[in-house]
GROMACS .gro file of C-alpha atoms in nm:
model
  255
    1MET     CA    1  -6.761   5.523  29.999
    2LYS     CA    2  -6.874   5.166  30.102
    3ASP     CA    3  -7.193   5.192  29.892
    4THR     CA    4  -6.995   5.328  29.593
    5ILE     CA    5  -6.753   5.025  29.612
    6PHE     CA    6  -7.044   4.793  29.642
    7GLN     CA    7  -7.230   4.917  29.331
    8LEU     CA    8  -6.901   4.903  29.136
    9LEU     CA    9  -6.854   4.546  29.253
   10LYS     CA   10  -7.199   4.442  29.177
   11GLN     CA   11  -7.195   4.596  28.810
   12ALA     CA   12  -6.853   4.427  28.727
   13TYR     CA   13  -6.900   4.082  28.908
   14SER     CA   14  -7.270   3.998  28.927
   15PRO     CA   15  -7.224   3.746  28.642
   16LEU     CA   16  -7.018   3.538  28.873
   17GLY     CA   17  -7.330   3.458  29.078
   18LEU     CA   18  -7.189   3.607  29.404
   19GLY     CA   19  -7.457   3.725  29.642
   20ASP     CA   20  -7.495   4.083  29.761
   21ALA     CA   21  -7.394   3.982  30.108
   22ILE     CA   22  -7.046   3.869  29.973
   23LEU     CA   23  -7.003   4.175  29.763
   24MET     CA   24  -7.104   4.398  30.053
   25ALA     CA   25  -6.851   4.224  30.273
   26ARG     CA   26  -6.575   4.272  30.020
   27ALA     CA   27  -6.681   4.655  29.986
   28GLU     CA   28  -6.676   4.701  30.353
   29MET     CA   29  -6.323   4.540  30.374
   30LEU     CA   30  -6.190   4.770  30.090
   31ASP     CA   31  -6.346   5.081  30.252
   32ALA     CA   32  -6.205   4.997  30.590
   33LEU     CA   33  -5.853   4.998  30.436
   34GLY     CA   34  -5.896   5.368  30.406
   35PHE     CA   35  -5.717   5.432  30.073
   36VAL     CA   36  -6.007   5.393  29.829
   37THR     CA   37  -6.125   5.713  29.674
   38GLU     CA   38  -6.364   5.828  29.410
   39GLU     CA   39  -6.065   5.851  29.173
   40ASN     CA   40  -5.914   5.509  29.237
   41ALA     CA   41  -6.229   5.308  29.316
   42GLY     CA   42  -6.257   5.168  28.966
   43ASP     CA   43  -5.904   5.058  28.950
   44VAL     CA   44  -5.939   4.901  29.298
   45VAL     CA   45  -6.249   4.721  29.189
   46ALA     CA   46  -6.092   4.578  28.867
   47LYS     CA   47  -5.820   4.422  29.078
   48GLN     CA   48  -6.071   4.217  29.275
   49ARG     CA   49  -6.140   3.995  28.982
   50ASP     CA   50  -5.887   3.712  29.056
   51SER     CA   51  -5.981   3.677  29.425
   52LEU     CA   52  -6.358   3.694  29.350
   53GLU     CA   53  -6.345   3.438  29.075
   54LYS     CA   54  -6.144   3.201  29.300
   55LEU     CA   55  -6.419   3.263  29.580
   56GLN     CA   56  -6.693   3.186  29.334
   57LYS     CA   57  -6.527   2.859  29.227
   58ALA     CA   58  -6.493   2.758  29.592
   59ASN     CA   59  -6.857   2.837  29.640
   60ASP     CA   60  -6.948   2.621  29.344
   61ALA     CA   61  -6.747   2.330  29.461
   62ARG     CA   62  -6.905   2.343  29.804
   63VAL     CA   63  -7.259   2.351  29.655
   64THR     CA   64  -7.163   2.061  29.412
   65GLU     CA   65  -7.040   1.855  29.709
   66ALA     CA   66  -7.356   1.922  29.924
   67LEU     CA   67  -7.586   1.836  29.627
   68ASN     CA   68  -7.390   1.498  29.577
   69LYS     CA   69  -7.420   1.420  29.942
   70GLN     CA   70  -7.770   1.485  29.942
   71ALA     CA   71  -7.820   1.268  29.640
   72LYS     CA   72  -7.625   0.987  29.784
   73GLU     CA   73  -7.826   1.004  30.116
   74PHE     CA   74  -8.155   0.999  29.921
   75GLN     CA   75  -8.038   0.703  29.723
   76LYS     CA   76  -7.943   0.512  30.039
   77ARG     CA   77  -8.286   0.584  30.203
   78GLN     CA   78  -8.457   0.464  29.882
   79ASP     CA   79  -8.245   0.147  29.891
   80ASP     CA   80  -8.321   0.087  30.252
   81GLU     CA   81  -8.686   0.131  30.209
   82ARG     CA   82  -8.686  -0.109  29.909
   83LYS     CA   83  -8.499  -0.372  30.111
   84ALA     CA   84  -8.746  -0.327  30.407
   85LYS     CA   85  -9.052  -0.369  30.155
   86GLU     CA   86  -8.878  -0.676  30.008
   87VAL     CA   87  -8.846  -0.827  30.348
   88ALA     CA   88  -9.196  -0.761  30.439
   89ASP     CA   89  -9.322  -0.893  30.109
   90ARG     CA   90  -9.118  -1.220  30.155
   91GLN     CA   91  -9.244  -1.268  30.507
   92ALA     CA   92  -9.608  -1.222  30.391
   93GLU     CA   93  -9.560  -1.468  30.110
   94GLU     CA   94  -9.411  -1.724  30.345
   95ALA     CA   95  -9.692  -1.677  30.581
   96LYS     CA   96  -9.938  -1.718  30.316
   97LYS     CA   97  -9.783  -2.031  30.190
   98LYS     CA   98  -9.758  -2.177  30.547
   99ALA     CA   99 -10.132  -2.104  30.605
  100THR     CA  100 -10.225  -2.281  30.285
  101ASP     CA  101 -10.011  -2.581  30.372
  102GLU     CA  102 -10.160  -2.593  30.705
  103LYS     CA  103 -10.516  -2.587  30.575
  104GLU     CA  104 -10.435  -2.867  30.320
  105ARG     CA  105 -10.287  -3.077  30.605
  106LYS     CA  106 -10.599  -3.022  30.828
  107ASP     CA  107 -10.827  -3.106  30.547
  108ALA     CA  108 -10.635  -3.427  30.472
  109GLU     CA  109 -10.651  -3.513  30.844
  110GLU     CA  110 -11.030  -3.447  30.862
  111LYS     CA  111 -11.083  -3.665  30.546
  112ALA     CA  112 -10.872  -3.943  30.695
  113ARG     CA  113 -11.062  -3.928  31.027
  114GLY     CA  114 -11.381  -3.945  30.850
  115ASN     CA  115 -11.279  -4.275  30.668
  116GLY     CA  116 -11.203  -4.414  31.017
  117LEU     CA  117 -10.851  -4.414  31.171
  118SER     CA  118 -10.691  -4.638  31.434
  119PRO     CA  119 -10.613  -4.482  31.766
  120GLU     CA  120 -10.232  -4.532  31.688
  121LEU     CA  121 -10.262  -4.344  31.366
  122LYS     CA  122 -10.473  -4.062  31.509
  123GLU     CA  123 -10.208  -4.022  31.798
  124TYR     CA  124  -9.940  -4.013  31.517
  125LEU     CA  125 -10.124  -3.738  31.335
  126ASP     CA  126 -10.189  -3.537  31.646
  127ARG     CA  127  -9.823  -3.554  31.734
  128ILE     CA  128  -9.722  -3.427  31.379
  129THR     CA  129  -9.980  -3.158  31.410
  130ALA     CA  130  -9.851  -3.030  31.738
  131SER     CA  131  -9.488  -3.046  31.616
  132SER     CA  132  -9.579  -2.858  31.294
  133LYS     CA  133  -9.755  -2.590  31.518
  134ALA     CA  134  -9.454  -2.538  31.733
  135GLU     CA  135  -9.222  -2.514  31.440
  136MET     CA  136  -9.466  -2.255  31.269
  137GLU     CA  137  -9.451  -2.054  31.584
  138GLU     CA  138  -9.080  -2.049  31.616
  139GLN     CA  139  -9.041  -1.946  31.256
  140ARG     CA  140  -9.309  -1.665  31.320
  141LYS     CA  141  -9.116  -1.528  31.616
  142ALA     CA  142  -8.787  -1.550  31.424
  143SER     CA  143  -8.939  -1.355  31.127
  144GLU     CA  144  -9.098  -1.097  31.360
  145ALA     CA  145  -8.758  -1.047  31.543
  146ALA     CA  146  -8.583  -0.994  31.220
  147TYR     CA  147  -8.845  -0.744  31.073
  148GLN     CA  148  -8.831  -0.546  31.413
  149ALA     CA  149  -8.452  -0.531  31.394
  150GLU     CA  150  -8.470  -0.400  31.039
  151ILE     CA  151  -8.718  -0.137  31.141
  152LYS     CA  152  -8.500  -0.035  31.432
  153LYS     CA  153  -8.203  -0.003  31.214
  154LEU     CA  154  -8.387   0.214  30.953
  155LEU     CA  155  -8.528   0.438  31.236
  156GLY     CA  156  -8.170   0.480  31.364
  157GLU     CA  157  -8.045   0.586  31.029
  158VAL     CA  158  -8.339   0.844  30.988
  159LYS     CA  159  -8.254   0.996  31.323
  160THR     CA  160  -7.895   1.024  31.241
  161LEU     CA  161  -7.976   1.208  30.927
  162LYS     CA  162  -8.203   1.435  31.111
  163ASP     CA  163  -7.940   1.511  31.377
  164GLU     CA  164  -7.684   1.597  31.110
  165ASN     CA  165  -7.923   1.823  30.939
  166ALA     CA  166  -8.008   2.005  31.259
  167ALA     CA  167  -7.632   2.041  31.342
  168ALA     CA  168  -7.570   2.183  30.993
  169LYS     CA  169  -7.849   2.436  31.040
  170ALA     CA  170  -7.725   2.542  31.388
  171ALA     CA  171  -7.379   2.591  31.261
  172GLN     CA  172  -7.508   2.798  30.962
  173ALA     CA  173  -7.728   3.005  31.195
  174LYS     CA  174  -7.417   3.070  31.427
  175ALA     CA  175  -7.205   3.165  31.118
  176ASP     CA  176  -7.477   3.417  31.001
  177HIS     CA  177  -7.509   3.559  31.348
  178GLU     CA  178  -7.134   3.618  31.369
  179ALA     CA  179  -7.132   3.774  31.026
  180LYS     CA  180  -7.406   4.000  31.099
  181ILE     CA  181  -7.227   4.110  31.417
  182LEU     CA  182  -6.896   4.175  31.220
  183SER     CA  183  -7.078   4.360  30.950
  184LYS     CA  184  -7.260   4.583  31.203
  185ALA     CA  185  -6.939   4.634  31.411
  186LYS     CA  186  -6.755   4.766  31.094
  187GLU     CA  187  -7.047   4.981  30.997
  188LEU     CA  188  -7.022   5.165  31.329
  189ASN     CA  189  -6.638   5.188  31.284
  190ILE     CA  190  -6.561   4.979  31.587
  191PRO     CA  191  -6.182   4.909  31.582
  192GLN     CA  192  -6.052   4.570  31.485
  193TYR     CA  193  -5.884   4.522  31.822
  194ARG     CA  194  -6.211   4.562  31.987
  195ILE     CA  195  -6.375   4.319  31.738
  196ASP     CA  196  -6.106   4.071  31.814
  197GLU     CA  197  -6.199   4.093  32.200
  198GLY     CA  198  -6.537   3.951  32.112
  199PHE     CA  199  -6.902   4.069  32.209
  200ASN     CA  200  -7.117   3.908  32.467
  201ILE     CA  201  -7.425   3.900  32.235
  202PRO     CA  202  -7.678   3.611  32.278
  203GLU     CA  203  -7.706   3.389  31.971
  204ASP     CA  204  -8.098   3.463  31.965
  205ALA     CA  205  -8.048   3.852  31.964
  206ASP     CA  206  -8.232   4.011  31.672
  207ASP     CA  207  -8.099   4.298  31.452
  208VAL     CA  208  -8.234   4.570  31.691
  209ALA     CA  209  -8.057   4.419  32.000
  210ILE     CA  210  -7.732   4.367  31.809
  211GLY     CA  211  -7.744   4.726  31.684
  212THR     CA  212  -7.813   4.862  32.037
  213TYR     CA  213  -7.535   4.648  32.200
  214LEU     CA  214  -7.271   4.759  31.935
  215GLY     CA  215  -7.398   5.121  31.934
  216ASN     CA  216  -7.317   5.142  32.302
  217VAL     CA  217  -6.980   4.980  32.237
  218ALA     CA  218  -6.892   5.232  31.971
  219LYS     CA  219  -7.012   5.528  32.210
  220ASN     CA  220  -6.795   5.412  32.484
  221ILE     CA  221  -6.490   5.382  32.254
  222GLN     CA  222  -6.546   5.725  32.121
  223THR     CA  223  -6.588   5.871  32.473
  224ASN     CA  224  -6.267   5.697  32.586
  225GLN     CA  225  -6.077   5.841  32.292
  226LEU     CA  226  -6.161   6.208  32.401
  227PRO     CA  227  -5.907   6.397  32.592
  228THR     CA  228  -5.925   6.414  32.962
  229GLY     CA  229  -6.190   6.661  33.057
  230ALA     CA  230  -6.338   6.693  32.710
  231HIS     CA  231  -6.648   6.506  32.809
  232ARG     CA  232  -6.697   6.658  33.157
  233LEU     CA  233  -6.820   7.010  33.255
  234PHE     CA  234  -6.726   7.183  33.587
  235GLY     CA  235  -6.889   7.450  33.793
  236ASP     CA  236  -7.211   7.582  33.654
  237GLY     CA  237  -7.185   7.374  33.332
  238LYS     CA  238  -7.017   7.637  33.111
  239VAL     CA  239  -6.673   7.566  32.965
  240SER     CA  240  -6.432   7.817  33.056
  241LYS     CA  241  -6.172   7.978  32.821
  242ASP     CA  242  -5.896   7.797  32.997
  243GLU     CA  243  -6.071   7.459  32.966
  244VAL     CA  244  -6.121   7.538  32.591
  245ASP     CA  245  -5.758   7.608  32.539
  246SER     CA  246  -5.658   7.310  32.727
  247ILE     CA  247  -5.875   7.065  32.520
  248ALA     CA  248  -5.769   7.225  32.197
  249ALA     CA  249  -5.396   7.200  32.293
  250GLU     CA  250  -5.439   6.834  32.367
  251LEU     CA  251  -5.612   6.765  32.059
  252THR     CA  252  -5.365   6.940  31.852
  253ARG     CA  253  -5.077   6.740  32.031
  254LYS     CA  254  -5.259   6.403  31.962
  255ILE     CA  255  -5.307   6.486  31.602
   0.00000   0.00000   0.00000
């Protein structure tokens, strides 16, 4: 009945853009209620329109929000890269200007020396040269420190974005894992009370491992639901007439 409901849902609501996984989950839920039949399946499916349209709108809102967030993050990264480039270009231009000024100053000093300078004037020029070199070195160190700080800030922001992306992927993987377990549990008719108790299934378990684990759970539940002695043979392994009558009587009483 689940597949019939799924096909009817798919025919009626595929224009909403809902994926097969969502429609299958709704089909499993309706089938689990136990009242859907071939005769009323169409009417039941028709009554799902309102809730499925609301679900589709909620999904569209989440997708739009996620896209807007990604766009803002991309724009911020672009702005940060542009600012870093502007800082680097400005520092390069300043360094070029200082180098030009230094060359012009040295050329002037050499020309002055060639014309013959007094010891006092030479000492004065040397003192200015030493002071200029010290000032340039301080400015260079300050510019380098500012550049390194900006790079460190950008790297920190990139790491934060990567960590947030990894966390989102991990959360989605966990949700998909739990949805897969729930779907398989319902497929195997495992009661809701047992689903609510939870299953000890590793997050890296594949479909085969999940199916094997839940299959054993379903078998254990079915075995425990049998009347006492119904899954146990005595003597030579043949069931006696008294045992058959006892099992039939107990089954009749439970029904």
